[in-house]
Coordinates of N, CA and C in Angstrom, one line a residue:
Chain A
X1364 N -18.9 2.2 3.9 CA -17.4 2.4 3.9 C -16.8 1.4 4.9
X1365 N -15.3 0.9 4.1 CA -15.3 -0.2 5.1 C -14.5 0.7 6.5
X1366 N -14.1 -0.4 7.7 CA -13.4 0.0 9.0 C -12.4 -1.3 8.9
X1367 N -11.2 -1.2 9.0 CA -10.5 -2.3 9.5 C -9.7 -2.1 10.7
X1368 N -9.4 -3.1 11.4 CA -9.0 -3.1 12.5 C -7.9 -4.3 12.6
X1369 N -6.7 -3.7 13.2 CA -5.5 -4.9 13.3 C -5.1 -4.9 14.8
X1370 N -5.1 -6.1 15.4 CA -4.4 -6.4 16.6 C -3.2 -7.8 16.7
X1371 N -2.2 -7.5 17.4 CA -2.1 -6.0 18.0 C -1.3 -5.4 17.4
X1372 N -1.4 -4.0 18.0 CA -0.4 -3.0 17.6 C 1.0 -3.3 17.6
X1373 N 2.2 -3.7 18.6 CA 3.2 -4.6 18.4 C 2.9 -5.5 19.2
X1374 N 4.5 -5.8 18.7 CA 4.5 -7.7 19.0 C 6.0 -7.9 18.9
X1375 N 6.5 -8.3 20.3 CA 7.6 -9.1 20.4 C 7.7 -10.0 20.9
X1376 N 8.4 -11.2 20.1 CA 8.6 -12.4 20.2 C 10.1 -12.7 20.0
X1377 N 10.0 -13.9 20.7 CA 11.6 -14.9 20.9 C 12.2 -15.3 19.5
X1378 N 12.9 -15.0 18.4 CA 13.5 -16.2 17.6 C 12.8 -17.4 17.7
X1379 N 11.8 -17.8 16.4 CA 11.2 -19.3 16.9 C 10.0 -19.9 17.2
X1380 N 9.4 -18.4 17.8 CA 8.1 -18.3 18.1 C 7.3 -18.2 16.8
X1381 N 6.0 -19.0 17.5 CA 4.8 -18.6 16.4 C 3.7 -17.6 16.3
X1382 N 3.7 -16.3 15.4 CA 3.3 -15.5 15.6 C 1.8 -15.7 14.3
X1383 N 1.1 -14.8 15.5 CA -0.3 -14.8 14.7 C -0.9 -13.4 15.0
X1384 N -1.0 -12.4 14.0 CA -1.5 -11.2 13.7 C -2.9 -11.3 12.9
X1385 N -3.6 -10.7 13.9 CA -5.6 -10.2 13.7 C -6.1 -9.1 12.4
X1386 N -6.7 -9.2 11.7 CA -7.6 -8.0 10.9 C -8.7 -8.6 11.2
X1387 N -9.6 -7.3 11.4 CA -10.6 -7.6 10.7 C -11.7 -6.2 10.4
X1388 N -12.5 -6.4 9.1 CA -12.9 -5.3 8.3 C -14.6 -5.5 8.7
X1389 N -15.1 -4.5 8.5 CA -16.6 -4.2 8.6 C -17.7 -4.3 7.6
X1390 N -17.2 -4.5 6.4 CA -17.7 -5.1 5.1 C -17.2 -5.4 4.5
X1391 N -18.1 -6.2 3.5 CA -18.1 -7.8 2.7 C -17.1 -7.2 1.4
X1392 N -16.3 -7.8 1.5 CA -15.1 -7.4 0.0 C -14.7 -8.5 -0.9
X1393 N -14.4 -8.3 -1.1 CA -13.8 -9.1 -2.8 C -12.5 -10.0 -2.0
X1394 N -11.7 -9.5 -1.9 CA -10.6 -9.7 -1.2 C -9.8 -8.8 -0.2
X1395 N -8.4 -9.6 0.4 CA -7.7 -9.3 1.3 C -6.5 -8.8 0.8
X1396 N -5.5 -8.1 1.4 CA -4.5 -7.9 1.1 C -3.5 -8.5 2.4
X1397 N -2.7 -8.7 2.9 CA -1.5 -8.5 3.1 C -0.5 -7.5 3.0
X1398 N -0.1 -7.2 3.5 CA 1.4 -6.2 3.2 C 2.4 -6.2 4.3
X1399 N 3.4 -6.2 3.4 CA 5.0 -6.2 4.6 C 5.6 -4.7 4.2
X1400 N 5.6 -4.0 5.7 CA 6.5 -3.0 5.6 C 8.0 -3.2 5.6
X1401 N 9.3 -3.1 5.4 CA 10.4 -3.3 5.8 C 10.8 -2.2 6.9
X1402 N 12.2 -2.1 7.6 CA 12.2 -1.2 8.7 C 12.5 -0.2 7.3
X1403 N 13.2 -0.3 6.6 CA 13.7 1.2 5.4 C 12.8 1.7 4.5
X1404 N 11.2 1.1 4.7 CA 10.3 1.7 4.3 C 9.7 1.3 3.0
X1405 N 9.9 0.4 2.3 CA 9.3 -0.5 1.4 C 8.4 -1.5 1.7
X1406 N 7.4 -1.6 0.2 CA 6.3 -2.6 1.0 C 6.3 -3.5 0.1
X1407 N 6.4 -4.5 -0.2 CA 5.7 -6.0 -0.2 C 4.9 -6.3 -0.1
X1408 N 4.1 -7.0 -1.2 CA 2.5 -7.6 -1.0 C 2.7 -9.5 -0.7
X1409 N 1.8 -9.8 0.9 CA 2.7 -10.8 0.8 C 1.3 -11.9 0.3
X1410 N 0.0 -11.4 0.6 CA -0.6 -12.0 0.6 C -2.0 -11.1 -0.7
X1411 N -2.9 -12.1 -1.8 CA -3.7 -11.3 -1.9 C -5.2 -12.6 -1.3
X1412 N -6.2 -12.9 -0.8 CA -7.0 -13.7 -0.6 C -8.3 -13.4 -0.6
X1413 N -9.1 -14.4 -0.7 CA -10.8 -13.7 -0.8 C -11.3 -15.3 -0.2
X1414 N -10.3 -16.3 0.2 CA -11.0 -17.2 0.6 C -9.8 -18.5 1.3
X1415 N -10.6 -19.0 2.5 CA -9.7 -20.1 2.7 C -8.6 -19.8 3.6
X1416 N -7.1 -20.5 2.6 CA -6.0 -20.4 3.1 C -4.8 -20.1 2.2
X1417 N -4.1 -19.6 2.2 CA -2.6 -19.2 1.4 C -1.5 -19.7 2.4
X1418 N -0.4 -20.4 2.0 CA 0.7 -20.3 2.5 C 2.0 -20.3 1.2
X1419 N 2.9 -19.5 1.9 CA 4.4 -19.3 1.2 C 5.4 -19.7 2.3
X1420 N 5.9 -20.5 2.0 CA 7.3 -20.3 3.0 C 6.8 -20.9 4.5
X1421 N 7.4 -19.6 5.5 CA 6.9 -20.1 6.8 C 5.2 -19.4 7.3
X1422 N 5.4 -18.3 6.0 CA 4.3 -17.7 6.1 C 2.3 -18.1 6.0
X1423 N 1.5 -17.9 6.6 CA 0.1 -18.6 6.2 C -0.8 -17.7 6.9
X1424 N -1.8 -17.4 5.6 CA -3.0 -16.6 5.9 C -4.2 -17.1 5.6
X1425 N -4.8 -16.5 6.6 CA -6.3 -17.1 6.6 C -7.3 -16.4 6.1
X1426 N -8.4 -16.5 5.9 CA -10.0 -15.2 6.3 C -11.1 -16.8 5.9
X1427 N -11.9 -15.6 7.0 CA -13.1 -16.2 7.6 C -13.8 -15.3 6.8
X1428 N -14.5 -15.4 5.8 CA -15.7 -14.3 5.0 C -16.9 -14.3 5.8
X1429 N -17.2 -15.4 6.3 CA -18.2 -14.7 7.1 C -18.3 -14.2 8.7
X1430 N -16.6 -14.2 9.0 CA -17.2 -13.4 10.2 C -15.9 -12.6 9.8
X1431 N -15.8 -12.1 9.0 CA -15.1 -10.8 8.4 C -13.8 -10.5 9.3
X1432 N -12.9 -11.9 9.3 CA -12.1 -11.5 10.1 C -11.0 -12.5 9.2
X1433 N -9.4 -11.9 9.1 CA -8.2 -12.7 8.5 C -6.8 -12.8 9.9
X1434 N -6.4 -13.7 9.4 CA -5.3 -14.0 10.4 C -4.1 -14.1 9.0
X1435 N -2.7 -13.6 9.9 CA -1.2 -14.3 9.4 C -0.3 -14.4 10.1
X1436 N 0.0 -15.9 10.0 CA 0.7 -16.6 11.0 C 2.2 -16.9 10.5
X1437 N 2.7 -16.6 11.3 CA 4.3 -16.7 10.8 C 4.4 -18.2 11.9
X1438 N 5.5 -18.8 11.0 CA 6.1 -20.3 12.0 C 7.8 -19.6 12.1
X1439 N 7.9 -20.7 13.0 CA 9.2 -20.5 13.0 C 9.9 -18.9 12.9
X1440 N 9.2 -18.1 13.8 CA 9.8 -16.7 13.4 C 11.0 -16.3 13.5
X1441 N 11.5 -15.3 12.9 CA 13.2 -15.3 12.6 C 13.3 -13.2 12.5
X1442 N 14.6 -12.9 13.5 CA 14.7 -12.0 13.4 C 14.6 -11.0 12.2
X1443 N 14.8 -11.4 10.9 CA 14.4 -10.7 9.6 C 13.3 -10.8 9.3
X1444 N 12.5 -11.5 10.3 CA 10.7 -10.9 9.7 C 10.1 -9.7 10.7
X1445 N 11.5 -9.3 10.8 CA 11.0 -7.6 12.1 C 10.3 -6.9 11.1
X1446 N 8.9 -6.6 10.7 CA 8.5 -5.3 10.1 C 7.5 -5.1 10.5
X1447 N 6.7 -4.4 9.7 CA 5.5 -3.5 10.2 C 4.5 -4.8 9.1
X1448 N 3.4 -5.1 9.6 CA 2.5 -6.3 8.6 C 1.2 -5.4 8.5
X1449 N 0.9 -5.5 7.7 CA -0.5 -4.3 7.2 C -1.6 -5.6 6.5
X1450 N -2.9 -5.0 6.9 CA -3.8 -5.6 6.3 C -4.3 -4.3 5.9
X1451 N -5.2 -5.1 4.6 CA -5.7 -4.0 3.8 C -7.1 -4.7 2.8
X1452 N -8.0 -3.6 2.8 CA -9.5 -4.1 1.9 C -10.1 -3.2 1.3
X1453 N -10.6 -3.2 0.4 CA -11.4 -2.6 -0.4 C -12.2 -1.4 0.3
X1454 N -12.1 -0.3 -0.4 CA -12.9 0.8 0.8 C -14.3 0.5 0.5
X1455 N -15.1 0.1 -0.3 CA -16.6 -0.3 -0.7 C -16.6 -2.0 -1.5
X1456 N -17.1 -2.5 -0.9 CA -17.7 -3.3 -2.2 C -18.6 -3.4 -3.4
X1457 N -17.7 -3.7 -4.1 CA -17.7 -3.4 -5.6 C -16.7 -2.0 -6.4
X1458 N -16.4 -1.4 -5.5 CA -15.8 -0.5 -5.6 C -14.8 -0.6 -6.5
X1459 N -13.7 0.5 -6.7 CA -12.4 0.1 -7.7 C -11.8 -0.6 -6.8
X1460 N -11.0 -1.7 -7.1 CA -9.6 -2.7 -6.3 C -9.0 -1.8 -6.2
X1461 N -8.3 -0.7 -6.7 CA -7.5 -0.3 -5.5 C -7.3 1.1 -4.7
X1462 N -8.8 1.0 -4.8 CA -9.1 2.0 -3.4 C -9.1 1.4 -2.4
X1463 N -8.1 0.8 -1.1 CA -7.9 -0.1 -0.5 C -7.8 0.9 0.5
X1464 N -8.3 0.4 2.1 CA -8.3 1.2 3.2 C -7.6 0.2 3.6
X1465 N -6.5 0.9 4.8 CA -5.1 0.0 5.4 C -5.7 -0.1 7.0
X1466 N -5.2 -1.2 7.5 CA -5.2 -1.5 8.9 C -4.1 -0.3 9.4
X1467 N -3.6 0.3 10.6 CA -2.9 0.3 10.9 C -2.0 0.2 11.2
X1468 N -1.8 -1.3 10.7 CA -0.2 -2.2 10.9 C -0.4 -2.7 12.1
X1469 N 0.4 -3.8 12.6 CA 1.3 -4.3 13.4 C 2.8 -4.3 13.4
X1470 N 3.3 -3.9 14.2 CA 4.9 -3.7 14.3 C 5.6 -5.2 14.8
X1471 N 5.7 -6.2 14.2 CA 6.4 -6.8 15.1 C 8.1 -7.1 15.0
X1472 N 8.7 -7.3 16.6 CA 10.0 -7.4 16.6 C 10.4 -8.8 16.5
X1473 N 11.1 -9.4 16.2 CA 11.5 -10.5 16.6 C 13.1 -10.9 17.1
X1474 N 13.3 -11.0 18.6 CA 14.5 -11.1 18.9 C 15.4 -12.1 19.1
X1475 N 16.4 -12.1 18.8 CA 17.5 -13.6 18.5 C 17.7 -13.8 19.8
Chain B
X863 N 13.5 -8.4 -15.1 CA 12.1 -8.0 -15.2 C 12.2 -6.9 -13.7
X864 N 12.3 -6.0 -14.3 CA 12.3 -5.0 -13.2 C 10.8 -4.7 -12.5
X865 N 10.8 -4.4 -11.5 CA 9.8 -4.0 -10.5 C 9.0 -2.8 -10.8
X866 N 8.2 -2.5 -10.2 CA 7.6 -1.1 -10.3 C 8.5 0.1 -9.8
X867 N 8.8 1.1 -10.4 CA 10.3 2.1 -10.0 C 10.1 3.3 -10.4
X868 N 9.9 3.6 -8.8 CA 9.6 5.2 -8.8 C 10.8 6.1 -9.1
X869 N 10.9 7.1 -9.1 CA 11.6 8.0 -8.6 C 11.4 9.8 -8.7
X870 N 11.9 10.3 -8.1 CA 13.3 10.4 -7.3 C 13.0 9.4 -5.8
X871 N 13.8 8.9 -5.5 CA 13.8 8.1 -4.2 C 13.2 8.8 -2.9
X872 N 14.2 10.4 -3.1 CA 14.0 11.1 -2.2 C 13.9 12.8 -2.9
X873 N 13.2 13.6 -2.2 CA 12.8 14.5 -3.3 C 12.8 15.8 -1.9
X874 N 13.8 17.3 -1.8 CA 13.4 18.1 -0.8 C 12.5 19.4 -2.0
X875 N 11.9 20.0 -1.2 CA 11.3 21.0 -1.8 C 10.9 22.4 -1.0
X876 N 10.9 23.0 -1.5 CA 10.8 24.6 -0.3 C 9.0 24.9 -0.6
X877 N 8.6 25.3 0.3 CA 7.1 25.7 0.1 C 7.0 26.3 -1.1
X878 N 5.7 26.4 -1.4 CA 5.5 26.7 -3.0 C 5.7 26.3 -3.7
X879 N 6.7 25.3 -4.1 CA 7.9 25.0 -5.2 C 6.7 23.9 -5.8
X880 N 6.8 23.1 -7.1 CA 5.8 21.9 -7.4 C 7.0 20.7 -7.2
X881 N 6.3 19.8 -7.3 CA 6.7 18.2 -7.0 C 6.1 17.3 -7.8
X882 N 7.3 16.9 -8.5 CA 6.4 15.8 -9.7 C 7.2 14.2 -9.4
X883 N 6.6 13.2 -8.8 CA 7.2 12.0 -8.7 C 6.6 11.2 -9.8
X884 N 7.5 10.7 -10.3 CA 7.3 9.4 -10.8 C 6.6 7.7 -10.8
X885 N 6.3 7.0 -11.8 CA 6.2 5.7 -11.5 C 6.0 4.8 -12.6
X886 N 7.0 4.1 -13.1 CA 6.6 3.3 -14.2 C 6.5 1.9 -14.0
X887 N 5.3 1.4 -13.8 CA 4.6 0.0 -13.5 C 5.7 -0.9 -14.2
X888 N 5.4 -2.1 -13.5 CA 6.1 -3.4 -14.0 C 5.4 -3.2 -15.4
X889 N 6.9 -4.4 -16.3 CA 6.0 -4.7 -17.6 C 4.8 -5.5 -17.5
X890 N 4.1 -5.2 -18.4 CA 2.3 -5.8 -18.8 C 1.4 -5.2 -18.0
X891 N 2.2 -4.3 -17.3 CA 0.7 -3.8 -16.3 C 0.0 -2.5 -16.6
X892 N -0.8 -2.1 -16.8 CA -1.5 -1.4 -17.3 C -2.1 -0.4 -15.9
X893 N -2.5 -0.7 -14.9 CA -3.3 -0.3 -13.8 C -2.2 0.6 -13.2
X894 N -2.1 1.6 -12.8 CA -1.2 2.2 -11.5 C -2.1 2.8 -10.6
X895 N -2.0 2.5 -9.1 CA -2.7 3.3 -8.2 C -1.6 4.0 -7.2
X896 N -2.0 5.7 -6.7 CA -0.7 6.2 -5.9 C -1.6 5.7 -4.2
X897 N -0.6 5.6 -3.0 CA -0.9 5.9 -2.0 C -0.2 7.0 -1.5
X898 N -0.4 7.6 0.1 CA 0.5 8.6 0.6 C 0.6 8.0 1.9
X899 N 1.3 8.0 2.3 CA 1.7 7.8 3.9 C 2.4 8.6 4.7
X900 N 1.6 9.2 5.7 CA 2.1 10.6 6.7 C 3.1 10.1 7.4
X901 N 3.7 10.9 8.1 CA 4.8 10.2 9.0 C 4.2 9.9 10.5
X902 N 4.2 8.5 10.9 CA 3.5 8.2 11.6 C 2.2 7.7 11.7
X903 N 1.2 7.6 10.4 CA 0.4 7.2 10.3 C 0.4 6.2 8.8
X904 N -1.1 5.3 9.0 CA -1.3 4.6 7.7 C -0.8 5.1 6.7
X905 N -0.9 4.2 5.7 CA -1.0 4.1 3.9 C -2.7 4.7 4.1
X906 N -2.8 5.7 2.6 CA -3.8 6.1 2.1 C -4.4 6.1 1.0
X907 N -5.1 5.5 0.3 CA -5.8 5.7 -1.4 C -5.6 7.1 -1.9
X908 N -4.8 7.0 -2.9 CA -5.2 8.8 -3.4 C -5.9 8.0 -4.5
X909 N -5.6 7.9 -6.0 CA -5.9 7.8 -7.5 C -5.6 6.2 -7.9
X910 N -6.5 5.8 -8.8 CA -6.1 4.9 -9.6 C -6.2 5.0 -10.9
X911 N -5.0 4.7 -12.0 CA -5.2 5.4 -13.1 C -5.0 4.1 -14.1
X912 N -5.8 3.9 -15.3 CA -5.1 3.0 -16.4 C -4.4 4.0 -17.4
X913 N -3.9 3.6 -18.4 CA -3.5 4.7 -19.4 C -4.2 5.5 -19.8
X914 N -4.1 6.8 -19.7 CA -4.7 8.0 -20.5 C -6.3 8.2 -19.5
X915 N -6.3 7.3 -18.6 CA -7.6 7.2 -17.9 C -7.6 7.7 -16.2
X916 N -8.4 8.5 -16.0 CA -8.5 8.0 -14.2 C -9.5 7.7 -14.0
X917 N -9.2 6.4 -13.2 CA -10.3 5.4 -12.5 C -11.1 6.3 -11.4
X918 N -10.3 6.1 -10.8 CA -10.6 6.7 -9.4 C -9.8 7.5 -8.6
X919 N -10.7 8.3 -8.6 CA -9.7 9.7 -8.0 C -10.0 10.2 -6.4
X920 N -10.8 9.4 -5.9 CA -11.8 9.8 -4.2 C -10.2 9.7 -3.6
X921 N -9.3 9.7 -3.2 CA -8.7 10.1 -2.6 C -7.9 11.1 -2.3
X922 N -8.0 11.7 -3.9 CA -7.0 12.9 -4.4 C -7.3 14.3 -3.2
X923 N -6.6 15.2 -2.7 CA -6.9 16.4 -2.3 C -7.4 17.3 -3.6
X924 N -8.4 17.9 -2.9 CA -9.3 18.6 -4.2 C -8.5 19.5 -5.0
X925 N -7.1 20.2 -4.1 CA -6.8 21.4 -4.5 C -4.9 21.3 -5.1
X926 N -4.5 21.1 -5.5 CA -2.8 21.1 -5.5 C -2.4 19.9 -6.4
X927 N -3.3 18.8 -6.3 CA -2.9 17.7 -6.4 C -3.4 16.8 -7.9
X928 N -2.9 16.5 -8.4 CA -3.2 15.9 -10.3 C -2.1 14.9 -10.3
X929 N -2.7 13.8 -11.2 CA -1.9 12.6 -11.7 C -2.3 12.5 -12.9
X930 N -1.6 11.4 -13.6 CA -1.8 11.5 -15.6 C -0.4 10.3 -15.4
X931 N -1.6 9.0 -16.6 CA -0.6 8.2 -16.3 C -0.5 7.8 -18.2
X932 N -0.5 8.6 -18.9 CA -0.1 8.7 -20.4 C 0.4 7.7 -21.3
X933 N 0.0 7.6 -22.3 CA 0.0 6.7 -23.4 C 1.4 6.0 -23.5
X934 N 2.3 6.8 -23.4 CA 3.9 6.6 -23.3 C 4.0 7.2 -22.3
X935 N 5.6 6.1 -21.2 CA 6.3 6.9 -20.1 C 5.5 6.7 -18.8
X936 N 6.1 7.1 -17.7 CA 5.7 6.9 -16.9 C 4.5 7.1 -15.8
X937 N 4.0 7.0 -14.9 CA 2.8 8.1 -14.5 C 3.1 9.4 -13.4
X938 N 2.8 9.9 -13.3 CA 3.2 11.0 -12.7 C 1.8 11.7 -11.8
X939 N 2.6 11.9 -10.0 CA 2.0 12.4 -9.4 C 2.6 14.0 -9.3
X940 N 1.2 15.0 -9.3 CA 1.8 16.0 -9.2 C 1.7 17.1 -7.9
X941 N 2.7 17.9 -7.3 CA 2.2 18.3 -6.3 C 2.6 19.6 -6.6
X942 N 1.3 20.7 -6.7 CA 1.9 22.3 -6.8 C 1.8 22.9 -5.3
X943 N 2.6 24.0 -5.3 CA 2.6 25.0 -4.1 C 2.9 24.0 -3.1
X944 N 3.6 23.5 -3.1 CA 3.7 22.1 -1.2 C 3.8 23.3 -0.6
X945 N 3.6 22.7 0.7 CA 3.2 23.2 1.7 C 3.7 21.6 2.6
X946 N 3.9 22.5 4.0 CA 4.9 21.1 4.8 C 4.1 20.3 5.3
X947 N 2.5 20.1 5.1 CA 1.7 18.8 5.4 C 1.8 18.1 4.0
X948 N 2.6 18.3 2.9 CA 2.3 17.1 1.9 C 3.8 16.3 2.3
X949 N 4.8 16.6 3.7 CA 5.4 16.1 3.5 C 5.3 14.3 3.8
X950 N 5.9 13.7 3.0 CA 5.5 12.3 3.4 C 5.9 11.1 2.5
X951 N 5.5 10.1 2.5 CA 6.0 9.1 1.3 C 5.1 8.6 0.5
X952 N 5.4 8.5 -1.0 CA 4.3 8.8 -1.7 C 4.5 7.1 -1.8
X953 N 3.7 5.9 -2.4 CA 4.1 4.6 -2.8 C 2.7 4.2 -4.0
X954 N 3.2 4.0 -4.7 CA 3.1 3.4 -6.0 C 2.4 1.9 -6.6
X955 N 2.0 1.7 -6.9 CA 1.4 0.1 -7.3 C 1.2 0.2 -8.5
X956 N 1.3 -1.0 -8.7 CA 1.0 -1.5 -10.2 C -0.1 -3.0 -10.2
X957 N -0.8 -3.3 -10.9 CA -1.8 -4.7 -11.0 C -1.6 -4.9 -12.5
X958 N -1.7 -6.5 -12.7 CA -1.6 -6.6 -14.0 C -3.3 -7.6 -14.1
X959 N -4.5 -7.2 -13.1 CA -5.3 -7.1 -13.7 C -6.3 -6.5 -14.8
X960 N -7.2 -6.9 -15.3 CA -7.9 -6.9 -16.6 C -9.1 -6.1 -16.3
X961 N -9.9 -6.2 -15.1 CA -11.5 -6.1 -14.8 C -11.0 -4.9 -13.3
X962 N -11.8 -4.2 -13.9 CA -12.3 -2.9 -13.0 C -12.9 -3.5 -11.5
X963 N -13.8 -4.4 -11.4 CA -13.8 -4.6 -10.1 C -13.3 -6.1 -9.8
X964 N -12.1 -6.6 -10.0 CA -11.6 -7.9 -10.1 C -10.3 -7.2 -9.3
X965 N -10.4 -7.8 -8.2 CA -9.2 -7.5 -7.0 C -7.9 -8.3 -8.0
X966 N -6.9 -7.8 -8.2 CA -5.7 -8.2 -8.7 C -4.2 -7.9 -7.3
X967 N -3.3 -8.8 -7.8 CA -2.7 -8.5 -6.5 C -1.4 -7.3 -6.8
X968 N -1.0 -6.8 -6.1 CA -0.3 -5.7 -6.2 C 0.9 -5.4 -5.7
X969 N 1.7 -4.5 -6.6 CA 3.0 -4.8 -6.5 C 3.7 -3.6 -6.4
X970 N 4.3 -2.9 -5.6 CA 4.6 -1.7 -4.9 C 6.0 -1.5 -5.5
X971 N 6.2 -0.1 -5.3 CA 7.2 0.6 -5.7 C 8.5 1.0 -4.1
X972 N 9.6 1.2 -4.1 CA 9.9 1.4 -3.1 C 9.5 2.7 -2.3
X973 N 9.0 3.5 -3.2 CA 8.5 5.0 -2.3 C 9.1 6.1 -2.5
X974 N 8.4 7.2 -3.1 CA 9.0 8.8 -3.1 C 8.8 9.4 -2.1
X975 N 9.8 9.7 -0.8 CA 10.1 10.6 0.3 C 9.8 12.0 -0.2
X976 N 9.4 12.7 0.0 CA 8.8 14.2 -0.2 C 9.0 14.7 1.4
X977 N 10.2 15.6 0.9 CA 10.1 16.4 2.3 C 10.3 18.1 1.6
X978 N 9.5 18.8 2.4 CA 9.2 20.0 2.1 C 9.3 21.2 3.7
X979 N 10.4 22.0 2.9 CA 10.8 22.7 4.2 C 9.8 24.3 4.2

């Protein structure tokens, strides 16, 4: 069964700043998820990955498959990317996709 | 092209009473999985269902709890007898993957609030 782990818990930063939020899971999966909470409680998938690098926008995610660890890095941060950022993975490998075990989140603020 | 769209948005209910939320996947997608999220804690796996099918149910509570995501219409989570620990937000996904263990990406609903007094 997997374990994932996100650091850190929040995060405030300046308008501007480059932010970089941690996962990482305890077994080998298929893929990664991504997820944006908003503050009103909606989620967003921002990222799906099983390898390399993804970038949208200012946004860019990583994973390391073999040392079981993903990063997302925001540039240029901007007070409307205040939300909660969730990583998320498969609860077994091989398992169904979307039995997905969630990180905890990171909360981050970003202030003007 | 509308989104995945749950409803009721927000839903009260008195103990005992049942609770049926909604969710009708984007078009072409076939897959719906529910989550639950407590107040204050993570997102959770309940069910994943294709039409007429459930995939996977390891997250379902053994007792109260059924989904059925039917040939026609929407899918439906069901909650009998609540009780004030189901209160919470239920959220929804849809995949417009093909293959059972082929990670597809996923596309969320805004969430049924369930509060139960």
């Amino acid at each position: 069964k997997n374990e994932v782990e996100q650091s850190p818990q929040n995060l405030t930063a300046q308008e501007g700043e480059f932010i970089t939020i941690n996962c990482s899971y305890s077994v080998g999966i298929s893929a990664l998820h991504w997820l944006q909470q908003h503050p009103g409680g909606g989620i967003v998938s921002l990222f799906m990955l099983s390898s390399g690098k993804k970038k949208h926008g200012r946004l860019i995610a990583t994973i390391n498959i073999q040392e079981k660890h993903s990063s997302l890095h925001i540039t240029a941060s901007h007070p409307r990317d205040s939300a909660v950022y969730i990583c998320a993975v498969p609860m077994n490998y091989g398992g169904s996709q979307g039995n997905l075990i969630f990180g905890k989140g990171t909360k981050l603020s970003v202030k003007p | 092209n509308a989104g995945v769209m749950q409803n009721p948005r927000h839903l009260v209910r008195r103990r005992g009473q049942e609770a049926r939320l909604r969710c009708s996947p984007m078009k072409g997608h076939s897959h719906v999985y529910w989550y639950r999220q407590l107040p204050e804690e993570g997102l959770k796996f309940m069910v994943y269902l294709q039409k007429e099918n459930i995939i996977d149910e390891s997250g379902m509570p053994k007792e109260r709890f059924s989904a059925e995501f039917p040939k026609e219409g929407p899918s439906i989570l069901r909650i009998q007898q609540v009780v004030r620990g189901d209160s919470a937000a239920y959220f929804c996904a849809s995949s417009p993957l093909t293959g059972l263990s082929t990670t597809g990406e996923l596309f969320f609903g805004e969430g049924s609030r369930l509060t139960v007094l």
